[in-house]
Amino acid sequence: QSVLTQPPSASGTPGQRVTISCSGSSSNIGSNYVYWYQQLPGTAPKLLIYRNNQRPSGVPDRFSGSKSGTSASLAISGLRSEDEADYYCAAWDDSLSGHWVFGGGTKLTVL
Amino acid sequence: QITLKESGPTLVKPTQTLTLTCTFSGFSLSTSGVGVGWIRQPPGKALEWLALIYWNDDKRYSPSLKSRLTITKDTSKNQVVLTMTNMDPVDTATYYCAHSPSTTGFDYWGQGTLVTVSS
């Protein structure tokens, strides 16, 4: 199982706001930045959020990230059909000489 | 424009060693703060980080796979090589390499290469 915990699924209707949670520990989310990736079917992951709440150029402001303690969340507002994808959180973990950890992924379905 | 592309065998036998090459352009691995990492994804499963090499040759590995992994770089060829020993069918996955500047995560990814482990 993954070091970071995400719900396996989430859903919403077009226009709705959905949130995806990511839970970790003091050695990862609690002391380092959180990153979010979007993976559309059959494609490579794409960086969606970096440093907890920063959006790379080209990512719509419908996507936002937040972090509190050892948990983080990704929020998607104004849900669109093209947002249907798998979403992964990630963070650097300071234990064992340092390494990246990923969440188990959340499959978002737009109903 | 940053691009990365993975190359290597599509099929390996159990116990064999896998060697994957990531060839990139648009950045230099001699630039301070820059790294290249490998991440894999078994069919239908989650992403799993494997290894990362930095511009200064600092290397980090997944604790659970450290004994089987080696990551190296050839700055002159713009390549990063990952070797994984003692391959097993559970290592069947799409293997991605990705550009990793400091504190920005993995911002550019290759298309991935599917490696199947089967006799």
PDB file of C-alpha atoms in Angstrom:
ATOM      1  CA  GLN A   1       0.000   0.000   0.000  1.00  0.00           C
ATOM      2  CA  SER A   2       1.017   3.609  -0.624  1.00  0.00           C
ATOM      3  CA  VAL A   3       2.617   5.808   2.012  1.00  0.00           C
ATOM      4  CA  LEU A   4       0.190   8.638   1.273  1.00  0.00           C
ATOM      5  CA  THR A   5      -3.492   7.798   1.631  1.00  0.00           C
ATOM      6  CA  GLN A   6      -6.070   8.929  -0.897  1.00  0.00           C
ATOM      7  CA  PRO A   7      -9.679   7.863  -1.400  1.00  0.00           C
ATOM      8  CA  PRO A   8      -9.810   5.422  -4.317  1.00  0.00           C
ATOM      9  CA  SER A   9     -12.648   7.270  -5.997  1.00  0.00           C
ATOM     10  CA  ALA A  10     -14.483  10.564  -6.166  1.00  0.00           C
ATOM     11  CA  SER A  11     -17.261  11.874  -8.339  1.00  0.00           C
ATOM     12  CA  GLY A  12     -19.243  14.967  -9.193  1.00  0.00           C
ATOM     13  CA  THR A  13     -21.511  16.471 -11.784  1.00  0.00           C
ATOM     14  CA  PRO A  14     -20.491  19.185 -14.230  1.00  0.00           C
ATOM     15  CA  GLY A  15     -20.124  22.533 -12.538  1.00  0.00           C
ATOM     16  CA  GLN A  16     -19.729  21.058  -9.063  1.00  0.00           C
ATOM     17  CA  ARG A  17     -16.778  21.453  -6.748  1.00  0.00           C
ATOM     18  CA  VAL A  18     -14.998  18.302  -5.626  1.00  0.00           C
ATOM     19  CA  THR A  19     -12.132  17.769  -3.242  1.00  0.00           C
ATOM     20  CA  ILE A  20      -9.634  14.938  -3.011  1.00  0.00           C
ATOM     21  CA  SER A  21      -7.764  14.346   0.220  1.00  0.00           C
ATOM     22  CA  CYS A  22      -4.245  13.090   0.808  1.00  0.00           C
ATOM     23  CA  SER A  23      -3.083  11.994   4.232  1.00  0.00           C
ATOM     24  CA  GLY A  24       0.518  11.466   5.246  1.00  0.00           C
ATOM     25  CA  SER A  25       2.799  11.827   8.223  1.00  0.00           C
ATOM     26  CA  SER A  26       5.244  14.192   9.871  1.00  0.00           C
ATOM     27  CA  SER A  27       8.141  12.925   7.749  1.00  0.00           C
ATOM     28  CA  ASN A  28       6.468  13.706   4.441  1.00  0.00           C
ATOM     29  CA  ILE A  29       3.480  16.054   4.182  1.00  0.00           C
ATOM     30  CA  GLY A  30       4.088  17.388   7.674  1.00  0.00           C
ATOM     31  CA  SER A  31       7.509  18.765   6.763  1.00  0.00           C
ATOM     32  CA  ASN A  32       7.621  19.067   2.967  1.00  0.00           C
ATOM     33  CA  TYR A  33       5.701  20.400   0.011  1.00  0.00           C
ATOM     34  CA  VAL A  34       2.815  18.486  -1.540  1.00  0.00           C
ATOM     35  CA  TYR A  35       2.460  17.947  -5.274  1.00  0.00           C
ATOM     36  CA  TRP A  36      -0.539  16.842  -7.301  1.00  0.00           C
ATOM     37  CA  TYR A  37      -0.536  15.051 -10.642  1.00  0.00           C
ATOM     38  CA  GLN A  38      -3.333  14.452 -13.121  1.00  0.00           C
ATOM     39  CA  GLN A  39      -3.225  11.357 -15.308  1.00  0.00           C
ATOM     40  CA  LEU A  40      -5.678  11.194 -18.155  1.00  0.00           C
ATOM     41  CA  PRO A  41      -6.437   7.714 -19.505  1.00  0.00           C
ATOM     42  CA  GLY A  42      -3.522   6.267 -21.444  1.00  0.00           C
ATOM     43  CA  THR A  43      -1.225   9.232 -20.894  1.00  0.00           C
ATOM     44  CA  ALA A  44       1.722  10.179 -18.703  1.00  0.00           C
ATOM     45  CA  PRO A  45       1.052  12.060 -15.470  1.00  0.00           C
ATOM     46  CA  LYS A  46       0.974  15.839 -15.629  1.00  0.00           C
ATOM     47  CA  LEU A  47       2.036  18.182 -12.827  1.00  0.00           C
ATOM     48  CA  LEU A  48      -1.065  19.963 -11.595  1.00  0.00           C
ATOM     49  CA  ILE A  49      -0.014  21.611  -8.317  1.00  0.00           C
ATOM     50  CA  TYR A  50       3.435  22.152  -6.843  1.00  0.00           C
ATOM     51  CA  ARG A  51       4.641  23.502  -3.512  1.00  0.00           C
ATOM     52  CA  ASN A  52       1.225  22.834  -1.931  1.00  0.00           C
ATOM     53  CA  ASN A  53      -0.779  25.404  -3.860  1.00  0.00           C
ATOM     54  CA  GLN A  54       1.111  26.668  -6.910  1.00  0.00           C
ATOM     55  CA  ARG A  55      -0.158  26.046 -10.413  1.00  0.00           C
ATOM     56  CA  PRO A  56       2.218  25.553 -13.339  1.00  0.00           C
ATOM     57  CA  SER A  57       1.630  27.741 -16.333  1.00  0.00           C
ATOM     58  CA  GLY A  58      -1.363  26.522 -18.294  1.00  0.00           C
ATOM     59  CA  VAL A  59      -3.194  24.844 -15.421  1.00  0.00           C
ATOM     60  CA  PRO A  60      -6.622  26.449 -14.985  1.00  0.00           C
ATOM     61  CA  ASP A  61      -7.347  28.238 -11.731  1.00  0.00           C
ATOM     62  CA  ARG A  62     -10.240  25.803 -11.235  1.00  0.00           C
ATOM     63  CA  PHE A  63      -7.589  23.592  -9.675  1.00  0.00           C
ATOM     64  CA  SER A  64      -6.303  24.536  -6.239  1.00  0.00           C
ATOM     65  CA  GLY A  65      -4.272  22.864  -3.542  1.00  0.00           C
ATOM     66  CA  SER A  66      -4.007  23.287   0.199  1.00  0.00           C
ATOM     67  CA  LYS A  67      -2.143  21.710   3.071  1.00  0.00           C
ATOM     68  CA  SER A  68      -2.713  21.552   6.791  1.00  0.00           C
ATOM     69  CA  GLY A  69      -0.508  19.586   9.133  1.00  0.00           C
ATOM     70  CA  THR A  70      -0.014  16.116   7.714  1.00  0.00           C
ATOM     71  CA  SER A  71      -2.869  16.309   5.215  1.00  0.00           C
ATOM     72  CA  ALA A  72      -3.458  18.008   1.905  1.00  0.00           C
ATOM     73  CA  SER A  73      -6.344  18.516  -0.468  1.00  0.00           C
ATOM     74  CA  LEU A  74      -6.903  19.133  -4.128  1.00  0.00           C
ATOM     75  CA  ALA A  75     -10.019  21.057  -5.042  1.00  0.00           C
ATOM     76  CA  ILE A  76     -11.542  21.215  -8.487  1.00  0.00           C
ATOM     77  CA  SER A  77     -14.258  23.786  -9.016  1.00  0.00           C
ATOM     78  CA  GLY A  78     -16.530  24.131 -12.025  1.00  0.00           C
ATOM     79  CA  LEU A  79     -16.062  20.441 -12.781  1.00  0.00           C
ATOM     80  CA  ARG A  80     -15.814  19.578 -16.460  1.00  0.00           C
ATOM     81  CA  SER A  81     -16.016  16.268 -18.293  1.00  0.00           C
ATOM     82  CA  GLU A  82     -12.362  16.550 -19.309  1.00  0.00           C
ATOM     83  CA  ASP A  83     -11.376  16.518 -15.631  1.00  0.00           C
ATOM     84  CA  GLU A  84     -12.220  12.817 -15.492  1.00  0.00           C
ATOM     85  CA  ALA A  85      -8.841  11.299 -14.670  1.00  0.00           C
ATOM     86  CA  ASP A  86      -6.712   9.757 -11.958  1.00  0.00           C
ATOM     87  CA  TYR A  87      -5.193  12.170  -9.459  1.00  0.00           C
ATOM     88  CA  TYR A  88      -2.097  11.470  -7.376  1.00  0.00           C
ATOM     89  CA  CYS A  89      -0.559  13.354  -4.495  1.00  0.00           C
ATOM     90  CA  ALA A  90       3.168  13.161  -3.762  1.00  0.00           C
ATOM     91  CA  ALA A  91       5.657  14.490  -1.265  1.00  0.00           C
ATOM     92  CA  TRP A  92       9.280  14.146  -0.312  1.00  0.00           C
ATOM     93  CA  ASP A  93       9.791  11.953   2.731  1.00  0.00           C
ATOM     94  CA  ASP A  94      12.699  12.787   5.016  1.00  0.00           C
ATOM     95  CA  SER A  95      13.053   9.293   6.463  1.00  0.00           C
ATOM     96  CA  LEU A  96      15.530   6.649   5.276  1.00  0.00           C
ATOM     97  CA  SER A  97      17.894   9.129   3.588  1.00  0.00           C
ATOM     98  CA  GLY A  98      15.034  10.836   1.792  1.00  0.00           C
ATOM     99  CA  HIS A  99      12.779   9.585  -0.952  1.00  0.00           C
ATOM    100  CA  TRP A 100       9.621  10.513  -2.853  1.00  0.00           C
ATOM    101  CA  VAL A 101       6.309   8.975  -1.882  1.00  0.00           C
ATOM    102  CA  PHE A 102       3.081   8.898  -3.853  1.00  0.00           C
ATOM    103  CA  GLY A 103      -0.519   8.384  -2.909  1.00  0.00           C
ATOM    104  CA  GLY A 104      -2.514   5.446  -4.207  1.00  0.00           C
ATOM    105  CA  GLY A 105      -4.431   7.661  -6.606  1.00  0.00           C
ATOM    106  CA  THR A 106      -8.034   8.815  -6.812  1.00  0.00           C
ATOM    107  CA  LYS A 107     -10.147   8.107  -9.858  1.00  0.00           C
ATOM    108  CA  LEU A 108     -12.411  11.075 -10.505  1.00  0.00           C
ATOM    109  CA  THR A 109     -15.612  10.375 -12.383  1.00  0.00           C
ATOM    110  CA  VAL A 110     -17.670  13.190 -13.861  1.00  0.00           C
ATOM    111  CA  LEU A 111     -21.257  11.986 -13.816  1.00  0.00           C
TER     112      LEU A 111
ATOM    113  CA  GLN B   1      11.294  23.005 -24.667  1.00  0.00           C
ATOM    114  CA  ILE B   2      11.962  20.101 -22.322  1.00  0.00           C
ATOM    115  CA  THR B   3      11.394  16.586 -23.597  1.00  0.00           C
ATOM    116  CA  LEU B   4      12.273  13.163 -22.210  1.00  0.00           C
ATOM    117  CA  LYS B   5      12.014   9.745 -23.783  1.00  0.00           C
ATOM    118  CA  GLU B   6      12.477   6.322 -22.269  1.00  0.00           C
ATOM    119  CA  SER B   7      14.006   3.441 -24.175  1.00  0.00           C
ATOM    120  CA  GLY B   8      14.835  -0.149 -23.416  1.00  0.00           C
ATOM    121  CA  PRO B   9      13.527  -3.691 -23.798  1.00  0.00           C
ATOM    122  CA  THR B  10       9.805  -4.309 -23.834  1.00  0.00           C
ATOM    123  CA  LEU B  11      10.192  -7.874 -22.600  1.00  0.00           C
ATOM    124  CA  VAL B  12      12.590  -9.305 -20.045  1.00  0.00           C
ATOM    125  CA  LYS B  13      12.773 -12.718 -18.456  1.00  0.00           C
ATOM    126  CA  PRO B  14      12.535 -13.342 -14.727  1.00  0.00           C
ATOM    127  CA  THR B  15      15.894 -12.955 -12.928  1.00  0.00           C
ATOM    128  CA  GLN B  16      17.301 -10.834 -15.750  1.00  0.00           C
ATOM    129  CA  THR B  17      18.569  -7.280 -15.312  1.00  0.00           C
ATOM    130  CA  LEU B  18      16.577  -4.432 -16.853  1.00  0.00           C
ATOM    131  CA  THR B  19      18.414  -1.444 -18.285  1.00  0.00           C
ATOM    132  CA  LEU B  20      16.396   1.630 -19.220  1.00  0.00           C
ATOM    133  CA  THR B  21      17.705   4.827 -20.763  1.00  0.00           C
ATOM    134  CA  CYS B  22      16.139   8.251 -20.463  1.00  0.00           C
ATOM    135  CA  THR B  23      17.273  10.602 -23.231  1.00  0.00           C
ATOM    136  CA  PHE B  24      16.345  14.214 -22.676  1.00  0.00           C
ATOM    137  CA  SER B  25      16.640  17.626 -24.264  1.00  0.00           C
ATOM    138  CA  GLY B  26      15.919  21.202 -23.291  1.00  0.00           C
ATOM    139  CA  PHE B  27      17.915  21.180 -20.073  1.00  0.00           C
ATOM    140  CA  SER B  28      21.284  20.144 -18.719  1.00  0.00           C
ATOM    141  CA  LEU B  29      21.923  17.772 -15.845  1.00  0.00           C
ATOM    142  CA  SER B  30      24.936  19.854 -14.951  1.00  0.00           C
ATOM    143  CA  THR B  31      22.715  22.791 -13.966  1.00  0.00           C
ATOM    144  CA  SER B  32      22.493  23.334 -10.225  1.00  0.00           C
ATOM    145  CA  GLY B  33      19.270  22.037  -8.682  1.00  0.00           C
ATOM    146  CA  VAL B  34      18.236  19.816 -11.572  1.00  0.00           C
ATOM    147  CA  GLY B  35      17.410  16.145 -11.242  1.00  0.00           C
ATOM    148  CA  VAL B  36      15.951  13.300 -13.286  1.00  0.00           C
ATOM    149  CA  GLY B  37      13.819  10.637 -11.693  1.00  0.00           C
ATOM    150  CA  TRP B  38      12.236   7.309 -12.565  1.00  0.00           C
ATOM    151  CA  ILE B  39       8.677   6.385 -11.663  1.00  0.00           C
ATOM    152  CA  ARG B  40       6.804   3.231 -12.615  1.00  0.00           C
ATOM    153  CA  GLN B  41       3.174   2.205 -12.837  1.00  0.00           C
ATOM    154  CA  PRO B  42       1.991  -1.409 -12.983  1.00  0.00           C
ATOM    155  CA  PRO B  43      -1.060  -1.887 -15.211  1.00  0.00           C
ATOM    156  CA  GLY B  44      -4.124  -0.465 -13.486  1.00  0.00           C
ATOM    157  CA  LYS B  45      -2.173   0.479 -10.386  1.00  0.00           C
ATOM    158  CA  ALA B  46      -0.655   3.525  -8.734  1.00  0.00           C
ATOM    159  CA  LEU B  47       2.526   5.422  -9.442  1.00  0.00           C
ATOM    160  CA  GLU B  48       5.634   4.259  -7.590  1.00  0.00           C
ATOM    161  CA  TRP B  49       8.781   6.348  -7.362  1.00  0.00           C
ATOM    162  CA  LEU B  50      12.009   4.432  -7.998  1.00  0.00           C
ATOM    163  CA  ALA B  51      15.077   6.641  -8.091  1.00  0.00           C
ATOM    164  CA  LEU B  52      16.394  10.150  -8.633  1.00  0.00           C
ATOM    165  CA  ILE B  53      19.772  11.536  -9.653  1.00  0.00           C
ATOM    166  CA  TYR B  54      20.776  15.156  -9.179  1.00  0.00           C
ATOM    167  CA  TRP B  55      23.093  17.474 -11.094  1.00  0.00           C
ATOM    168  CA  ASN B  56      25.806  16.911  -8.448  1.00  0.00           C
ATOM    169  CA  ASP B  57      25.531  13.094  -8.782  1.00  0.00           C
ATOM    170  CA  ASP B  58      23.620  12.756  -5.520  1.00  0.00           C
ATOM    171  CA  LYS B  59      21.420   9.677  -5.856  1.00  0.00           C
ATOM    172  CA  ARG B  60      18.301   8.646  -3.973  1.00  0.00           C
ATOM    173  CA  TYR B  61      16.468   5.337  -4.163  1.00  0.00           C
ATOM    174  CA  SER B  62      13.184   3.834  -3.098  1.00  0.00           C
ATOM    175  CA  PRO B  63      13.942   2.169   0.248  1.00  0.00           C
ATOM    176  CA  SER B  64      12.029  -0.965  -0.746  1.00  0.00           C
ATOM    177  CA  LEU B  65      13.934  -1.397  -4.043  1.00  0.00           C
ATOM    178  CA  LYS B  66      17.291   0.131  -3.189  1.00  0.00           C
ATOM    179  CA  SER B  67      19.193  -3.160  -3.298  1.00  0.00           C
ATOM    180  CA  ARG B  68      18.082  -3.759  -6.893  1.00  0.00           C
ATOM    181  CA  LEU B  69      18.443  -0.291  -8.403  1.00  0.00           C
ATOM    182  CA  THR B  70      21.297   1.730  -9.832  1.00  0.00           C
ATOM    183  CA  ILE B  71      20.896   5.155 -11.426  1.00  0.00           C
ATOM    184  CA  THR B  72      23.628   6.895 -13.389  1.00  0.00           C
ATOM    185  CA  LYS B  73      23.940   9.894 -15.659  1.00  0.00           C
ATOM    186  CA  ASP B  74      25.914  10.802 -18.741  1.00  0.00           C
ATOM    187  CA  THR B  75      25.803  14.560 -18.891  1.00  0.00           C
ATOM    188  CA  SER B  76      27.536  14.746 -22.254  1.00  0.00           C
ATOM    189  CA  LYS B  77      24.918  12.503 -23.849  1.00  0.00           C
ATOM    190  CA  ASN B  78      21.949  13.986 -21.956  1.00  0.00           C
ATOM    191  CA  GLN B  79      21.042  10.554 -20.679  1.00  0.00           C
ATOM    192  CA  VAL B  80      20.102   8.920 -17.404  1.00  0.00           C
ATOM    193  CA  VAL B  81      20.264   5.144 -17.073  1.00  0.00           C
ATOM    194  CA  LEU B  82      18.351   3.001 -14.587  1.00  0.00           C
ATOM    195  CA  THR B  83      19.224  -0.620 -13.992  1.00  0.00           C
ATOM    196  CA  MET B  84      17.050  -2.998 -11.992  1.00  0.00           C
ATOM    197  CA  THR B  85      18.348  -6.444 -11.162  1.00  0.00           C
ATOM    198  CA  ASN B  86      16.550  -9.715 -10.580  1.00  0.00           C
ATOM    199  CA  MET B  87      13.400  -8.809 -12.472  1.00  0.00           C
ATOM    200  CA  ASP B  88      10.154 -10.509 -11.487  1.00  0.00           C
ATOM    201  CA  PRO B  89       6.698 -10.584 -13.107  1.00  0.00           C
ATOM    202  CA  VAL B  90       5.491  -8.131 -10.440  1.00  0.00           C
ATOM    203  CA  ASP B  91       7.906  -5.596 -11.953  1.00  0.00           C
ATOM    204  CA  THR B  92       5.779  -5.484 -15.100  1.00  0.00           C
ATOM    205  CA  ALA B  93       4.927  -1.818 -15.461  1.00  0.00           C
ATOM    206  CA  THR B  94       5.165   1.327 -17.512  1.00  0.00           C
ATOM    207  CA  TYR B  95       8.405   3.043 -16.574  1.00  0.00           C
ATOM    208  CA  TYR B  96       8.574   6.839 -16.776  1.00  0.00           C
ATOM    209  CA  CYS B  97      11.461   9.225 -16.465  1.00  0.00           C
ATOM    210  CA  ALA B  98      10.801  12.813 -15.423  1.00  0.00           C
ATOM    211  CA  HIS B  99      12.576  16.143 -15.014  1.00  0.00           C
ATOM    212  CA  SER B 100      12.808  17.268 -11.408  1.00  0.00           C
ATOM    213  CA  PRO B 101      14.013  20.773 -10.599  1.00  0.00           C
ATOM    214  CA  SER B 102      14.375  21.458  -6.911  1.00  0.00           C
ATOM    215  CA  THR B 103      11.056  21.955  -5.072  1.00  0.00           C
ATOM    216  CA  THR B 104       8.983  21.753  -8.242  1.00  0.00           C
ATOM    217  CA  GLY B 105       8.302  18.040  -8.237  1.00  0.00           C
ATOM    218  CA  PHE B 106       8.317  16.231 -11.563  1.00  0.00           C
ATOM    219  CA  ASP B 107       7.301  18.859 -14.060  1.00  0.00           C
ATOM    220  CA  TYR B 108       8.038  17.139 -17.366  1.00  0.00           C
ATOM    221  CA  TRP B 109       7.491  13.446 -18.028  1.00  0.00           C
ATOM    222  CA  GLY B 110       8.434  11.082 -20.785  1.00  0.00           C
ATOM    223  CA  GLN B 111       5.757   9.100 -22.560  1.00  0.00           C
ATOM    224  CA  GLY B 112       6.671   5.959 -20.631  1.00  0.00           C
ATOM    225  CA  THR B 113       7.769   2.546 -21.781  1.00  0.00           C
ATOM    226  CA  LEU B 114       5.948  -0.675 -20.951  1.00  0.00           C
ATOM    227  CA  VAL B 115       8.199  -3.430 -19.677  1.00  0.00           C
ATOM    228  CA  THR B 116       6.763  -6.917 -19.362  1.00  0.00           C
ATOM    229  CA  VAL B 117       8.510  -9.551 -17.274  1.00  0.00           C
ATOM    230  CA  SER B 118       7.670 -13.021 -18.480  1.00  0.00           C
ATOM    231  CA  SER B 119       9.405 -16.243 -19.360  1.00  0.00           C
TER     232      SER B 119
END
